């Protein structure tokens, strides 16, 4: 394809803003030709923020997909809508980017992967951790052998609770903290290990009244899983909504000859003491007064800018994304999250039958 990839952005709020900056920063590759959200002001605000001018606006996603001449439909909608919108887009011959988690059920995720194959189109799974420069640096440190042989990893995403109402019910979200936040460390570790996990055990706070803090939320507000991989390494993966002070994205590695810590969200080189407070410090921080470490180019450092560029390069050539970012990887990650829930609920160890 000689021309730019034409993108229809569906959803115009939080994650759409992350993606929009990605498009705004690869004008050589992509152009946003349509934006859809059932709340019109959000569309116009988003377009104004990124100076998108020649776009069509729709409130209904079917109208948008039917009428906007685009190559890629980028789904930045609540989790339960990813499946229906993706199937509609594939039926009309578009590539699809889906935000995480790929769907709310494993069955829906499988259908999405199948629908892409049937349509001869690509399904891209938006896992930004795979483009975070600090995590890529960490992978190269492991690769060069600086830690010796890796034995154990820890990875987590935690904060104080989602801004979106759909996350409060299992039907609309697919679960609690593990499916909504933990899917990042799960997807990242699976990509690193080429999806070759062998067994896992997990616990969660259980959801509803059993939760530590979020007793009105159906899904769990705390979850942890120990997972083993075919290469003999293991990892502790965590997600929770009981973490105050801003989002915590951490990756740690223990090797035979060294160890490594990556702190994605509090590693800013800027340290500020402010009595009135800075306008923004870090995602989900409750306060910005006193000492803070305001994020520098947060969208780049969390991987969104690289992720969008990669998808645009792939869509231009009609190619699959790299491992970890294909629809099938989103499906496998969701399958693992659901096995984490099964292990926690039934108090059992789960063995990966697919590797037998
Ligand atoms: N990769 C990340 O780090 C990251 C961060 C945040 C959210 N997400 C994912 O992005 C997706 C969206 O989350 P969000 O935080 O942007 O949610 P949000 O609540 O901020 O925005 C959702 C938008 O969808 C619109 N919408 C809902 N139903 C619609 C419909 N039927 N038709 C048209 N518009 C509709 C809403 O009006 C809203 O503007 C979720 O799947 C979430 O998991 C990913």
Coordinates of C-alpha atoms and ligand atoms in Angstrom, one line a residue:
X1 CA 0.0 0.0 0.0
X2 CA 1.5 3.3 -1.1
X3 CA -0.9 5.6 0.7
X4 CA -1.3 6.1 4.4
X5 CA -3.3 3.6 6.5
X6 CA -6.8 5.1 7.0
X7 CA -8.0 4.6 10.6
X8 CA -11.5 4.6 12.0
X9 CA -11.2 5.2 15.8
X10 CA -14.2 3.8 17.7
X11 CA -14.4 5.2 21.3
X12 CA -13.1 8.7 22.0
X13 CA -12.3 8.6 25.7
X14 CA -9.3 7.4 27.8
X15 CA -7.7 4.7 25.7
X16 CA -8.7 6.5 22.4
X17 CA -6.6 9.4 23.7
X18 CA -3.6 7.1 24.1
X19 CA -4.0 5.8 20.5
X20 CA -4.8 9.2 19.1
X21 CA -1.5 10.5 20.2
X22 CA 0.1 7.5 18.6
X23 CA -1.6 8.4 15.2
X24 CA -0.7 12.1 15.6
X25 CA 3.0 11.0 16.1
X26 CA 3.1 8.8 12.9
X27 CA 1.7 11.2 10.3
X28 CA 3.9 9.5 7.7
X29 CA 2.0 6.2 8.1
X30 CA -1.5 6.9 9.3
X31 CA -4.4 9.2 9.0
X32 CA -7.5 9.2 11.2
X33 CA -10.5 9.4 8.8
X34 CA -13.3 8.6 11.2
X35 CA -14.0 8.9 14.9
X36 CA -17.1 7.3 16.6
X37 CA -18.4 7.7 20.1
X38 CA -22.0 7.7 21.5
X39 CA -21.0 10.9 23.3
X40 CA -20.3 13.5 20.5
X41 CA -18.4 16.0 22.7
X42 CA -15.7 13.4 23.3
X43 CA -15.2 13.0 19.6
X44 CA -14.8 16.7 19.0
X45 CA -12.6 17.2 22.1
X46 CA -10.3 14.4 21.0
X47 CA -10.0 15.7 17.4
X48 CA -9.3 19.2 18.7
X49 CA -6.6 17.9 21.1
X50 CA -4.7 16.2 18.3
X51 CA -5.6 18.5 15.5
X52 CA -7.5 15.9 13.4
X53 CA -9.4 17.8 10.8
X54 CA -10.6 15.7 7.9
X55 CA -12.5 13.0 9.8
X56 CA -16.1 11.8 9.7
X57 CA -18.0 11.7 12.9
X58 CA -20.5 9.0 13.9
X59 CA -22.3 8.1 17.1
X60 CA -23.2 4.5 16.0
X61 CA -20.3 2.1 15.3
X62 CA -22.2 0.2 12.6
X63 CA -22.9 3.4 10.7
X64 CA -19.3 4.4 11.1
X65 CA -18.0 1.1 9.8
X66 CA -20.5 1.1 6.9
X67 CA -19.7 4.6 5.8
X68 CA -16.1 5.5 6.6
X69 CA -13.7 4.4 3.9
X70 CA -11.0 3.0 6.1
X71 CA -8.4 0.2 6.3
X72 CA -8.3 -0.3 10.1
X73 CA -11.0 -0.2 12.8
X74 CA -9.4 0.6 16.1
X75 CA -11.6 -0.5 19.0
X76 CA -11.2 1.7 22.1
X77 CA -14.6 0.7 23.7
X78 CA -15.6 -1.1 26.9
X79 CA -14.4 -4.8 27.0
X80 CA -17.8 -6.4 26.2
X81 CA -18.1 -4.5 22.9
X82 CA -14.7 -5.6 21.4
X83 CA -16.2 -8.8 20.0
X84 CA -19.3 -7.4 18.3
X85 CA -17.5 -4.5 16.8
X86 CA -14.6 -6.6 15.6
X87 CA -16.9 -9.1 13.9
X88 CA -18.8 -6.3 12.2
X89 CA -15.6 -4.8 11.0
X90 CA -14.2 -8.1 9.6
X91 CA -17.5 -8.8 7.8
X92 CA -16.8 -5.4 6.0
X93 CA -13.2 -6.2 5.1
X94 CA -11.3 -4.1 7.7
X95 CA -8.3 -5.0 9.8
X96 CA -9.0 -4.6 13.5
X97 CA -7.0 -3.3 16.5
X98 CA -8.6 -4.4 19.8
X99 CA -7.7 -2.9 23.1
X100 CA -7.0 -5.3 26.0
X101 CA -8.5 -7.6 27.2
X102 CA -9.4 -8.9 23.7
X103 CA -12.9 -9.8 24.8
X104 CA -14.8 -10.7 28.0
X105 CA -15.1 -14.4 27.3
X106 CA -12.6 -17.0 25.8
X107 CA -15.4 -18.1 23.4
X108 CA -15.8 -14.5 22.1
X109 CA -12.0 -14.1 21.7
X110 CA -11.8 -17.4 19.7
X111 CA -14.6 -16.2 17.4
X112 CA -12.7 -12.9 16.8
X113 CA -9.6 -14.9 15.8
X114 CA -11.6 -17.1 13.5
X115 CA -13.5 -14.2 12.0
X116 CA -10.2 -12.4 11.1
X117 CA -9.0 -15.6 9.4
X118 CA -12.2 -16.0 7.5
X119 CA -12.2 -12.4 6.3
X120 CA -8.5 -12.7 5.4
X121 CA -7.8 -9.6 7.6
X122 CA -5.6 -9.1 10.6
X123 CA -6.5 -8.8 14.3
X124 CA -4.0 -6.7 16.3
X125 CA -4.0 -7.0 20.1
X126 CA -3.0 -3.8 21.7
X127 CA -0.6 -4.8 24.5
X128 CA 1.4 -1.6 25.1
X129 CA 3.9 -3.2 27.6
X130 CA 5.6 -4.8 24.7
X131 CA 6.6 -1.4 23.4
X132 CA 7.6 0.2 26.7
X133 CA 11.3 1.3 26.0
X134 CA 12.3 0.4 29.6
X135 CA 10.9 -3.2 29.3
X136 CA 12.6 -3.6 25.9
X137 CA 15.8 -2.5 27.6
X138 CA 15.2 -5.1 30.3
X139 CA 14.7 -7.8 27.7
X140 CA 18.0 -6.9 26.0
X141 CA 19.8 -7.0 29.4
X142 CA 18.4 -10.6 29.9
X143 CA 19.3 -11.5 26.3
X144 CA 22.9 -10.4 26.7
X145 CA 23.3 -12.7 29.7
X146 CA 24.0 -9.9 32.2
X147 CA 21.8 -11.6 34.8
X148 CA 23.1 -15.1 34.1
X149 CA 20.2 -17.6 33.8
X150 CA 16.8 -16.1 34.7
X151 CA 15.0 -18.1 37.3
X152 CA 12.1 -16.1 38.6
X153 CA 10.1 -13.0 37.5
X154 CA 7.6 -10.7 39.2
X155 CA 5.3 -8.5 37.3
X156 CA 2.3 -6.4 38.3
X157 CA 0.0 -3.7 37.4
X158 CA -1.9 -2.1 40.3
X159 CA -3.8 1.1 41.1
X160 CA -6.8 2.3 43.1
X161 CA -9.6 1.5 40.8
X162 CA -10.8 2.0 37.2
X163 CA -12.3 5.3 35.9
X164 CA -14.9 3.4 33.8
X165 CA -18.3 2.2 35.1
X166 CA -18.2 -0.9 32.8
X167 CA -15.4 -2.4 35.0
X168 CA -17.8 -2.9 37.9
X169 CA -19.6 -5.9 36.4
X170 CA -18.2 -9.2 35.2
X171 CA -20.6 -9.3 32.2
X172 CA -19.2 -6.0 30.9
X173 CA -15.6 -6.4 32.0
X174 CA -14.9 -10.1 32.0
X175 CA -13.7 -10.2 35.6
X176 CA -12.0 -7.9 38.1
X177 CA -8.5 -6.6 38.5
X178 CA -6.8 -9.6 36.9
X179 CA -8.6 -9.4 33.6
X180 CA -8.4 -5.6 33.4
X181 CA -4.9 -4.8 34.8
X182 CA -3.2 -8.2 35.3
X183 CA -3.7 -9.0 31.6
X184 CA -0.7 -6.7 31.0
X185 CA 1.8 -8.7 33.0
X186 CA 0.1 -11.9 31.8
X187 CA 0.4 -10.9 28.1
X188 CA 3.9 -9.6 28.6
X189 CA 5.2 -12.8 30.2
X190 CA 3.4 -15.0 27.7
X191 CA 5.0 -13.1 24.8
X192 CA 8.4 -13.4 26.4
X193 CA 8.0 -17.2 26.8
X194 CA 6.3 -17.7 23.4
X195 CA 3.1 -18.7 25.2
X196 CA 4.8 -21.8 26.6
X197 CA 3.4 -21.9 30.1
X198 CA 3.1 -25.3 31.9
X199 CA 1.1 -24.8 35.1
X200 CA -0.4 -22.2 37.4
X201 CA -2.0 -21.6 40.8
X202 CA -3.8 -18.5 41.8
X203 CA -5.8 -16.7 44.5
X204 CA -8.1 -13.7 44.3
X205 CA -10.1 -11.7 46.9
X206 CA -13.2 -13.2 45.4
X207 CA -15.2 -10.2 44.3
X208 CA -18.2 -8.4 45.9
X209 CA -18.4 -8.5 49.6
X210 CA -15.2 -10.6 49.8
X211 CA -13.1 -7.8 48.3
X212 CA -10.7 -5.8 50.4
X213 CA -12.1 -2.4 49.4
X214 CA -14.3 -2.5 46.3
X215 CA -17.3 -4.3 47.8
X216 CA -19.7 -3.0 45.1
X217 CA -17.6 -4.4 42.3
X218 CA -18.5 -7.9 41.1
X219 CA -15.0 -8.9 40.1
X220 CA -12.0 -9.2 42.5
X221 CA -10.0 -6.2 43.7
X222 CA -6.9 -8.3 44.4
X223 CA -5.4 -11.3 42.5
X224 CA -2.1 -13.1 42.3
X225 CA -0.9 -16.1 40.2
X226 CA 2.2 -18.2 40.2
X227 CA 2.9 -19.5 36.7
X228 CA 5.6 -21.9 35.5
X229 CA 7.0 -21.9 32.0
X230 CA 8.4 -24.7 29.8
X231 CA 11.9 -23.4 30.2
X232 CA 11.7 -24.1 34.0
X233 CA 11.4 -20.4 35.0
X234 CA 8.4 -19.2 37.0
X235 CA 6.7 -15.8 37.7
X236 CA 4.5 -14.1 40.2
X237 CA 1.9 -12.0 38.4
X238 CA -0.2 -9.6 40.4
X239 CA -3.0 -7.1 39.8
X240 CA -5.0 -5.1 42.3
X241 CA -7.2 -2.1 42.9
X242 CA -6.0 -1.5 46.5
X243 CA -2.9 0.5 45.5
X244 CA -2.9 4.2 46.4
X245 CA -0.5 6.8 45.1
X246 CA -0.8 6.2 41.4
X247 CA -0.5 3.3 39.0
X248 CA 2.3 0.8 39.7
X249 CA 3.7 -1.1 36.8
X250 CA 6.7 -3.2 37.9
X251 CA 8.8 -6.0 36.4
X252 CA 11.5 -7.8 38.3
X253 CA 13.9 -10.5 37.3
X254 CA 16.0 -12.8 39.5
X255 CA 18.9 -14.5 37.6
X256 CA 21.8 -16.8 38.7
X257 CA 24.2 -13.8 38.3
X258 CA 22.2 -10.8 38.9
X259 CA 18.8 -9.2 39.4
X260 CA 16.9 -6.4 37.7
X261 CA 14.0 -4.0 38.6
X262 CA 12.0 -2.0 36.2
X263 CA 9.6 0.6 37.5
X264 CA 7.6 2.0 34.6
X265 CA 5.5 4.5 36.4
X266 CA 7.7 6.0 39.1
X267 CA 11.0 6.2 37.3
X268 CA 10.7 9.8 36.1
X269 CA 14.0 11.7 36.3
X270 CA 12.0 14.7 37.4
X271 CA 11.3 15.2 41.1
X272 CA 9.1 18.1 42.2
X273 CA 8.0 19.5 45.6
X274 CA 4.9 21.6 45.1
X275 CA 2.5 23.1 47.7
X276 CA -0.3 23.9 45.2
X277 CA 0.4 20.6 43.3
X278 CA 1.5 19.9 39.7
X279 CA -1.2 19.6 37.1
X280 CA -0.4 15.9 36.4
X281 CA 2.0 13.5 38.0
X282 CA 1.3 9.9 37.0
X283 CA -1.8 7.9 36.0
X284 CA -4.3 7.4 38.8
X285 CA -2.4 9.5 41.3
X286 CA -4.9 10.8 43.9
X287 CA -2.7 13.8 44.9
X288 CA -0.1 15.9 43.1
X289 CA 1.0 18.0 46.1
X290 CA 4.2 17.6 48.0
X291 CA 6.9 15.5 46.5
X292 CA 6.0 13.9 43.1
X293 CA 7.8 12.4 40.2
X294 CA 5.8 13.7 37.2
X295 CA 5.9 11.4 34.3
X296 CA 7.9 12.5 31.2
X297 CA 6.2 11.6 27.9
X298 CA 4.1 8.9 29.7
X299 CA 2.4 7.7 26.5
X300 CA 5.7 6.9 24.9
X301 CA 7.2 5.4 28.0
X302 CA 4.2 3.1 28.6
X303 CA 4.5 1.9 25.0
X304 CA 1.4 3.4 23.2
X305 CA 3.3 5.3 20.6
X306 CA 5.4 2.4 19.6
X307 CA 2.4 0.1 19.6
X308 CA 0.4 2.2 17.2
X309 CA 3.4 2.7 14.8
X310 CA 4.0 -1.1 14.8
X311 CA 0.3 -1.8 13.9
X312 CA 0.4 0.9 11.2
X313 CA 3.5 -0.7 9.7
X314 CA 1.9 -4.1 9.7
X315 CA -1.5 -2.9 8.4
X316 CA 0.3 -1.1 5.5
X317 CA 1.7 -4.4 4.4
X318 CA -1.3 -6.5 5.4
X319 CA 1.0 -8.4 7.8
X320 CA 0.5 -10.0 11.2
X321 CA 1.9 -8.2 14.2
X322 CA 4.8 -9.7 16.1
X323 CA 4.4 -12.4 18.8
X324 CA 2.4 -11.0 21.7
X325 CA 0.4 -8.6 19.6
X326 CA -1.5 -10.9 17.3
X327 CA -5.2 -11.7 17.9
X328 CA -4.2 -15.2 18.9
X329 CA -2.0 -13.9 21.6
X330 CA -4.9 -11.8 23.0
X331 CA -7.0 -15.0 23.0
X332 CA -4.3 -17.0 24.8
X333 CA -3.8 -14.3 27.4
X334 CA -7.5 -14.2 28.1
X335 CA -7.5 -18.0 28.3
X336 CA -4.8 -17.9 30.9
X337 CA -6.6 -15.1 32.9
X338 CA -9.7 -17.3 32.9
X339 CA -7.7 -20.3 34.2
X340 CA -6.3 -18.0 36.9
X341 CA -9.9 -17.4 37.9
X342 CA -10.7 -21.2 37.8
X343 CA -7.6 -22.0 39.9
X344 CA -8.6 -19.4 42.5
X345 CA -12.3 -20.4 42.6
X346 CA -11.7 -24.1 42.8
X347 CA -8.4 -24.0 44.8
X348 CA -6.7 -26.2 42.2
X349 CA -3.4 -26.2 40.2
X350 CA -4.0 -25.9 36.5
X351 CA -1.9 -27.7 34.0
X352 CA -1.6 -26.6 30.4
X353 CA -3.0 -29.4 28.3
X354 CA -2.1 -27.7 25.1
X355 CA 1.6 -28.4 25.6
X356 CA 1.1 -32.2 26.0
Ligands
LIG1 N1 -3.8 -0.5 27.2 C1 -4.1 0.2 28.2 O1 -3.2 0.6 29.0 C2 -5.5 0.7 28.4 C3 -5.8 1.7 29.3 C4 -7.1 2.1 29.5 C5 -8.1 1.3 28.9 N2 -7.8 0.3 28.0 C6 -8.9 -0.5 27.4 O2 -9.5 0.4 26.4 C7 -10.9 0.0 26.3 C8 -11.7 1.3 26.6 O3 -11.4 1.7 27.9 P1 -11.4 3.3 28.3 O4 -10.6 3.4 29.5 O5 -11.0 4.0 27.1 O6 -13.0 3.5 28.6 P2 -13.7 4.8 28.7 O7 -14.9 4.5 29.6 O8 -12.8 5.9 29.1 O9 -14.2 5.1 27.2 C9 -15.1 4.3 26.5 C10 -15.8 5.1 25.5 O10 -16.6 4.3 24.7 C11 -17.8 5.0 24.4 N3 -18.9 4.0 24.1 C12 -19.4 3.1 24.9 N4 -20.3 2.3 24.3 C13 -20.3 2.8 23.0 C14 -21.1 2.4 21.8 N5 -21.9 1.4 21.9 N6 -20.9 3.1 20.7 C15 -20.0 4.1 20.7 N7 -19.3 4.5 21.7 C16 -19.4 3.8 22.9 C17 -18.1 5.8 25.6 O11 -19.0 6.8 25.4 C18 -16.7 6.2 26.0 O12 -16.4 7.5 25.5 C19 -11.1 -1.1 27.4 O13 -11.1 -2.3 26.7 C20 -10.0 -1.0 28.3 O14 -9.6 -2.2 28.9 C21 -6.5 0.0 27.8

